[in-house]
GROMACS .gro file of C-alpha atoms in nm:
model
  256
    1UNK     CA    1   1.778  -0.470  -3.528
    2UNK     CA    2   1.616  -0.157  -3.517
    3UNK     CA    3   1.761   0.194  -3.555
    4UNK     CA    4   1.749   0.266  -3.225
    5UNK     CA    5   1.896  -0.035  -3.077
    6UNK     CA    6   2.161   0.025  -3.332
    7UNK     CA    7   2.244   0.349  -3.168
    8UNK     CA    8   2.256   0.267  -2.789
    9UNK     CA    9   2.593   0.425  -2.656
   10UNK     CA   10   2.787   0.305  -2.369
   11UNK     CA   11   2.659   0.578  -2.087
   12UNK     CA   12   2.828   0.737  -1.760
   13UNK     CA   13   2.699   0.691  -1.460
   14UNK     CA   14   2.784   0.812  -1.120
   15UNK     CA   15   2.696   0.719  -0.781
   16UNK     CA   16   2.744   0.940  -0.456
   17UNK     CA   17   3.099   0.797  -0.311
   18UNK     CA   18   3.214   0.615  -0.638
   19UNK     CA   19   3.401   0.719  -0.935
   20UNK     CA   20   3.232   0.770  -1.267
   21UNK     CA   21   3.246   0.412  -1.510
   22UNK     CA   22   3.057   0.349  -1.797
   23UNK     CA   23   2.771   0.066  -1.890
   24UNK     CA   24   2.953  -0.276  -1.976
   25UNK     CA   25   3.293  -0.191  -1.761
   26UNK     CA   26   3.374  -0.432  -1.527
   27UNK     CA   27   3.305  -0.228  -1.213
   28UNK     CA   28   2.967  -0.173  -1.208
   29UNK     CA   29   2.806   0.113  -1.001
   30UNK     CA   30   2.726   0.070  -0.577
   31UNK     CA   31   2.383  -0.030  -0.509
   32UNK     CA   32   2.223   0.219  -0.322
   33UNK     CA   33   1.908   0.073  -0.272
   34UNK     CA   34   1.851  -0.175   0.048
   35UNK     CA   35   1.537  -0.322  -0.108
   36UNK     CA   36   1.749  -0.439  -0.392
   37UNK     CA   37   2.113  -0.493  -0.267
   38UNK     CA   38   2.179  -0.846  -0.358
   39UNK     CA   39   1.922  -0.885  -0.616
   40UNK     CA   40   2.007  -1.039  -0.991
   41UNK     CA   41   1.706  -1.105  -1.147
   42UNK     CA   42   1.465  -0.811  -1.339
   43UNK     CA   43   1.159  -0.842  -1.420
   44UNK     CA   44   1.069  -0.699  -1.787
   45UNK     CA   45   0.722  -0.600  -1.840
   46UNK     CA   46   0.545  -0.460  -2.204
   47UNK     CA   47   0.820  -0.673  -2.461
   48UNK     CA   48   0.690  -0.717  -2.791
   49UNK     CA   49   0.515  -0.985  -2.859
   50UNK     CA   50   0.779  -1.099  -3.146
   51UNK     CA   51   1.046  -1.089  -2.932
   52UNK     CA   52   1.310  -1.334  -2.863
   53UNK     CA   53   1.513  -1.395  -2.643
   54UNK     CA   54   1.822  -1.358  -2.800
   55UNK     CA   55   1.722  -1.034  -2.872
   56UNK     CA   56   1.684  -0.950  -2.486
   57UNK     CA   57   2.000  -1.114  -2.474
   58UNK     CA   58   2.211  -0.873  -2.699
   59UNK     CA   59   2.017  -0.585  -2.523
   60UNK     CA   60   2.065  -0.665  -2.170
   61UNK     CA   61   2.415  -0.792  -2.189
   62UNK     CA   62   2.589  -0.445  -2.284
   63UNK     CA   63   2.597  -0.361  -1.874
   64UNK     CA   64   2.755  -0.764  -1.796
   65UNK     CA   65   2.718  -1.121  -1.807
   66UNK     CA   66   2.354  -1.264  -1.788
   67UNK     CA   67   2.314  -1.525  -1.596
   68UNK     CA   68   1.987  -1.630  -1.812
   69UNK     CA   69   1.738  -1.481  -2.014
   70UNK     CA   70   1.369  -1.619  -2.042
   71UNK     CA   71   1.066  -1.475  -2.184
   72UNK     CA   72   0.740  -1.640  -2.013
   73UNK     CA   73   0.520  -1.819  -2.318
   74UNK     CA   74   0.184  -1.951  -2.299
   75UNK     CA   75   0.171  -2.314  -2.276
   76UNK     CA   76  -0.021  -2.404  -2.519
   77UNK     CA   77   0.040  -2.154  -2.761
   78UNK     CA   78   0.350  -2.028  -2.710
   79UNK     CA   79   0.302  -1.693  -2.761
   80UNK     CA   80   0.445  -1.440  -2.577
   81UNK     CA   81   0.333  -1.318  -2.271
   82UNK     CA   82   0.497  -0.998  -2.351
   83UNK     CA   83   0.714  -0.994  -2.029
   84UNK     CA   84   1.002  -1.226  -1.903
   85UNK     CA   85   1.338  -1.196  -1.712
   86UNK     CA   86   1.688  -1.139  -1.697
   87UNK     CA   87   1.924  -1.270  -1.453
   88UNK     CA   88   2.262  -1.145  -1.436
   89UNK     CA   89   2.627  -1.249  -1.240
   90UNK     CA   90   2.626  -0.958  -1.067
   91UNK     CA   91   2.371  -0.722  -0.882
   92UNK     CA   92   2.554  -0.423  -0.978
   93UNK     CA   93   2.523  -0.518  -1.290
   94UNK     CA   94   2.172  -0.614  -1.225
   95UNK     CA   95   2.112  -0.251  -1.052
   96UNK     CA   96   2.293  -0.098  -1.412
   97UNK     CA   97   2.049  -0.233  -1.617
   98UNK     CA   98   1.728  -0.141  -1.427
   99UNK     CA   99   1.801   0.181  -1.409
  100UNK     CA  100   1.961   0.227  -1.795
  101UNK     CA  101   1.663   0.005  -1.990
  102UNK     CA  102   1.346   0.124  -1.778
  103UNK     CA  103   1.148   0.308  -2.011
  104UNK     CA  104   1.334   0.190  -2.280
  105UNK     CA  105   1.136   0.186  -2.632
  106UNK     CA  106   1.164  -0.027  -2.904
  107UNK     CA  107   0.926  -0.131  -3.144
  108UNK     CA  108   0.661   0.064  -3.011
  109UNK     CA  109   0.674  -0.037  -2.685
  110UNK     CA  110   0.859   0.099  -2.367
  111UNK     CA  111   1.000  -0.123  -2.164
  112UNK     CA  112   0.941  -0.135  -1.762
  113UNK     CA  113   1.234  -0.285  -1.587
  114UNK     CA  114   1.222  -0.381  -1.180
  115UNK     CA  115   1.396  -0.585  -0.945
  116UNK     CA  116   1.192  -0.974  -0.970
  117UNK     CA  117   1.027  -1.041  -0.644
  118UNK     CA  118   1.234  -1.246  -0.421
  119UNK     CA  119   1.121  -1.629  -0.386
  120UNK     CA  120   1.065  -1.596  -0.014
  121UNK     CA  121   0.833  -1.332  -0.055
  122UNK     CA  122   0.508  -1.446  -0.019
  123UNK     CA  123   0.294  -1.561  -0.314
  124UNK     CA  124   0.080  -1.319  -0.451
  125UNK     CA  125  -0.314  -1.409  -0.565
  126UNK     CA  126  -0.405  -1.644  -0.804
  127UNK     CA  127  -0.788  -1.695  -0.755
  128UNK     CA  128  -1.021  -1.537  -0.936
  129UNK     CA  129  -1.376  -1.428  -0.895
  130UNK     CA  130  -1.571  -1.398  -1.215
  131UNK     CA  131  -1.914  -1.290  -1.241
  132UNK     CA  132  -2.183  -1.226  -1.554
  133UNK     CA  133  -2.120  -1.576  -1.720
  134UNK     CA  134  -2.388  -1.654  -1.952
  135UNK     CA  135  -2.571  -1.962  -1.811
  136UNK     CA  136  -2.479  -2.209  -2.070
  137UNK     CA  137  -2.160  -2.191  -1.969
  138UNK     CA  138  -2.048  -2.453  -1.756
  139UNK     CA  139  -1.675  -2.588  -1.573
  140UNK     CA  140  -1.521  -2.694  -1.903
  141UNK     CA  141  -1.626  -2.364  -2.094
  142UNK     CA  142  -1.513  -2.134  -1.836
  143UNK     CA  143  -1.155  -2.351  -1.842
  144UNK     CA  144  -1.145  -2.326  -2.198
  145UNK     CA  145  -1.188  -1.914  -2.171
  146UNK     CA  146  -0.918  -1.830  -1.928
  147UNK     CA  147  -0.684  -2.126  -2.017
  148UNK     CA  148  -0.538  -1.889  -2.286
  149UNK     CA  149  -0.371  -1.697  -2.035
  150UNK     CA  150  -0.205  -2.010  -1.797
  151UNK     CA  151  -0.273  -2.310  -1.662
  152UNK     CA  152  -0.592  -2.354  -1.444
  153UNK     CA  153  -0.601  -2.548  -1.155
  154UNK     CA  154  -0.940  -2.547  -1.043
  155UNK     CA  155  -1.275  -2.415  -1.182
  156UNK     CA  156  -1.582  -2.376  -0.914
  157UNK     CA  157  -1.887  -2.262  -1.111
  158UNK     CA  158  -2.185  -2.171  -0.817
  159UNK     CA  159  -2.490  -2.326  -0.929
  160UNK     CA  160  -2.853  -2.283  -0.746
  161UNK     CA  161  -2.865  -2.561  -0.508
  162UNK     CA  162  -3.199  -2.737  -0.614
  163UNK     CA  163  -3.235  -2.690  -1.011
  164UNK     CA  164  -2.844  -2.712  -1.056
  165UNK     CA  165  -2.828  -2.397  -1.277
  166UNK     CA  166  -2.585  -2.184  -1.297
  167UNK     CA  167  -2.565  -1.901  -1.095
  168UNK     CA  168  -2.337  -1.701  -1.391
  169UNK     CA  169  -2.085  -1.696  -1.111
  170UNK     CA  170  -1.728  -1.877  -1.076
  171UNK     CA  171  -1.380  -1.891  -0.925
  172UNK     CA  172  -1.108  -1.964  -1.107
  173UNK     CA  173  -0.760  -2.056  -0.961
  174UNK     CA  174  -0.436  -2.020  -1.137
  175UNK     CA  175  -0.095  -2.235  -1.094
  176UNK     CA  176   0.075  -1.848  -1.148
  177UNK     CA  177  -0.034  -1.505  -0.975
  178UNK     CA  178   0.129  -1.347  -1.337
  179UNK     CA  179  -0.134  -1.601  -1.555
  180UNK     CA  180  -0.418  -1.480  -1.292
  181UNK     CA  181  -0.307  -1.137  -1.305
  182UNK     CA  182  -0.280  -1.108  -1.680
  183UNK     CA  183  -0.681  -1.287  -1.675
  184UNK     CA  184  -0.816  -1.042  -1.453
  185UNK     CA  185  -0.716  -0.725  -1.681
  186UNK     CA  186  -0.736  -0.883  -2.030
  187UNK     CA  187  -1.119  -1.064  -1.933
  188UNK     CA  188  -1.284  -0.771  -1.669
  189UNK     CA  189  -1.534  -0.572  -1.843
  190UNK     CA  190  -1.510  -0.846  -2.183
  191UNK     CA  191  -1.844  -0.902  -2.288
  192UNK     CA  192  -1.883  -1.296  -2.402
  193UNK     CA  193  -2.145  -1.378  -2.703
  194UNK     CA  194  -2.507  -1.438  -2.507
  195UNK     CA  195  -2.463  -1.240  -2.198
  196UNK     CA  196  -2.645  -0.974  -2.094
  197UNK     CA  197  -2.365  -0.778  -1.926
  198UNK     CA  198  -1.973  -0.718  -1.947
  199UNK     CA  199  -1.777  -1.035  -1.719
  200UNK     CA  200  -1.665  -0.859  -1.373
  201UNK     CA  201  -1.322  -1.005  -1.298
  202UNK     CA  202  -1.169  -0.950  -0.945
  203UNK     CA  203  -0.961  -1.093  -0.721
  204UNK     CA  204  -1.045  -1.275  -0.414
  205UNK     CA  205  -0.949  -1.128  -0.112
  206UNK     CA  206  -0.717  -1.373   0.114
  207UNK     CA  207  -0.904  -1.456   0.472
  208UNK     CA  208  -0.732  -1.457   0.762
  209UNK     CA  209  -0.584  -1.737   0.936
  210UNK     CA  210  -0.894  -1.911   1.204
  211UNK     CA  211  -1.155  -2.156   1.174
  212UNK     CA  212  -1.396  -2.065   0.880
  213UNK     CA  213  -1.682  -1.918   1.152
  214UNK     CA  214  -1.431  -1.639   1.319
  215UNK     CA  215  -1.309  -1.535   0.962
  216UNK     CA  216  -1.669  -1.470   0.878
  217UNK     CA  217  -1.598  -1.575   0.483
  218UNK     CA  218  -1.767  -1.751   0.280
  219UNK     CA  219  -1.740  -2.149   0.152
  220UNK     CA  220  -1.821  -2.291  -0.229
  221UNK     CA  221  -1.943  -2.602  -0.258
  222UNK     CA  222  -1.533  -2.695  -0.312
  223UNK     CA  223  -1.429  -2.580   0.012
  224UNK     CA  224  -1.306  -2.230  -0.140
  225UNK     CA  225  -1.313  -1.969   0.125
  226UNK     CA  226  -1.389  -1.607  -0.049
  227UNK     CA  227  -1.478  -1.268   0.078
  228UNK     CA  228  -1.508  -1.012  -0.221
  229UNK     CA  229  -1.316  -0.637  -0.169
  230UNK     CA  230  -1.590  -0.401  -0.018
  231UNK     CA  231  -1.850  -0.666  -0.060
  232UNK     CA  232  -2.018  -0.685   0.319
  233UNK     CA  233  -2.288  -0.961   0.380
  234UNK     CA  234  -2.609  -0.876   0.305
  235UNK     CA  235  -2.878  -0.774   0.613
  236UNK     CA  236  -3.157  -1.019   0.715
  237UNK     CA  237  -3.450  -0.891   0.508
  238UNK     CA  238  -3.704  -0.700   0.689
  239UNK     CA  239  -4.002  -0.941   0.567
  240UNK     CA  240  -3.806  -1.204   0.651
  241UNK     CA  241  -3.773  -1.082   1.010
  242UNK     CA  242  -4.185  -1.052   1.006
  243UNK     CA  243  -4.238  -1.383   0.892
  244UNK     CA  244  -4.036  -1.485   1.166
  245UNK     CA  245  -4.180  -1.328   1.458
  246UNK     CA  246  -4.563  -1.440   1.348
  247UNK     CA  247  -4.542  -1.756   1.517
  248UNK     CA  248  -4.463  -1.564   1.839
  249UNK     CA  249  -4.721  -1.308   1.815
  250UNK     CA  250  -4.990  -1.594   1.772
  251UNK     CA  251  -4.901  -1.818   2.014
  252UNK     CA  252  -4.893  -1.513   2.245
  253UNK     CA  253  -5.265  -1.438   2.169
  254UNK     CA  254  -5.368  -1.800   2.217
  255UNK     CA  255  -5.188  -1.765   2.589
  256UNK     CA  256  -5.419  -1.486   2.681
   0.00000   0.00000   0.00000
């Protein structure tokens, strides 16, 4: 325990139409907020990475009774992500804590603290487009890269369609928009041993709902619908367009 969370103090709080109480008495503050009236469950972001969760238990239980407490690990490793959750009895509890731990340091970090998304929200994006892979790199090295940061569901490297090469160009697809999230700003601009430039990490912009030719997207060789954020198709080429209208312009001639 640091000095710091040896000090916290029981604080008063007051809400317009409600009598002052302090943090850990059993009648919690009203929740003013209509986006999160209801809500139990925060969302911690920035822990430290030694954290435990016991330790966000003793800190997060001073303003009631938690529900549970869970920090997200890497499969395989089981290191921290650096972020988890708290879930508490009651959302004025909930609402007591958010607003009392956001921005809360410890161990050189300061804590952000929000209301979880609800589970009927929709699902937020989990495929990745990834661009400047060396070209030795193929489906299982591209796994093995971003596997660090969740589990991958699917990896579709583009290769050239008559030497099989690869085009230094993939999408990767995430079980978890947090694992895909936490890819896309830990591996953008990371420069990988043999390439030529940084990796470009985005993600791939949902289509809208149609068949494939009045969304105007684009299809991998998977199936894999994409269309890339400000990325419009490229123009027919000018000499293209010449070489096309030659057969006309002869046959015209020939006619005369």
């Amino acid at each position: 325990m640091t000095a710091q969370e040896s000090t916290i103090q029981p604080l008063s709080w007051g809400y317009a139409g409600s009598e002052m109480f302090q943090t850990g008495s059993p009648v919690p503050p009203l929740i003013n907020n209509a986006s999160s009236r209801g809500q139990t469950n925060l969302i911690l972001n920035y822990l430290p990475q030694d954290m435990t969760e016991s330790e966000v238990h003793r800190l997060f239980s001073k303003f009631g009774e938690i529900r549970k407490a869970k920090i997200i690990r890497h499969r395989r490793t089981g290191i921290s992500c650096c972020y988890g959750f708290v879930d508490y009895v009651s959302p004025r509890q909930a609402a007591a804590a958010q607003e009392s731990m956001d921005g809360y340091e410890t161990r050189g970090k300061r804590l952000k603290v929000a209301f979880a998304r609800p589970s009927e929200d929709p699902p937020r994006n989990t495929n990745l487009y990834v661009a400047n892979l060396p070209t030795y790199m193929d489906e299982k090295k591209v796994r093995e890269l971003f596997a660090t940061y969740g589990n991958v569901l699917d990896i579709n490297l583009l290769r050239h369609k008559f030497s099989k090469m690869s085009r230094g160009v993939a999408f990767v697809h995430f079980e978890h928009c947090r694992d895909a999230e936490m890819a896309k700003f830990g591996m953008d601009r990371y420069m990988i041993e043999g390439a030529f430039r940084p990796l470009t990490v985005k993600f791939v912009e949902r289509p809208p709902k149609g068949p494939p030719t009045a969304r105007g997207g684009n299809l991998t060789s998977s199936g894999l619908q994409f269309k890339l954020h400000g990325n419009a198709s490229p123009p027919i080429s000018k000499r293209r367009q010449k070489k096309d209208d030659e057969p006309e312009s002869k046959r015209s001639r020939k006619s005369d």
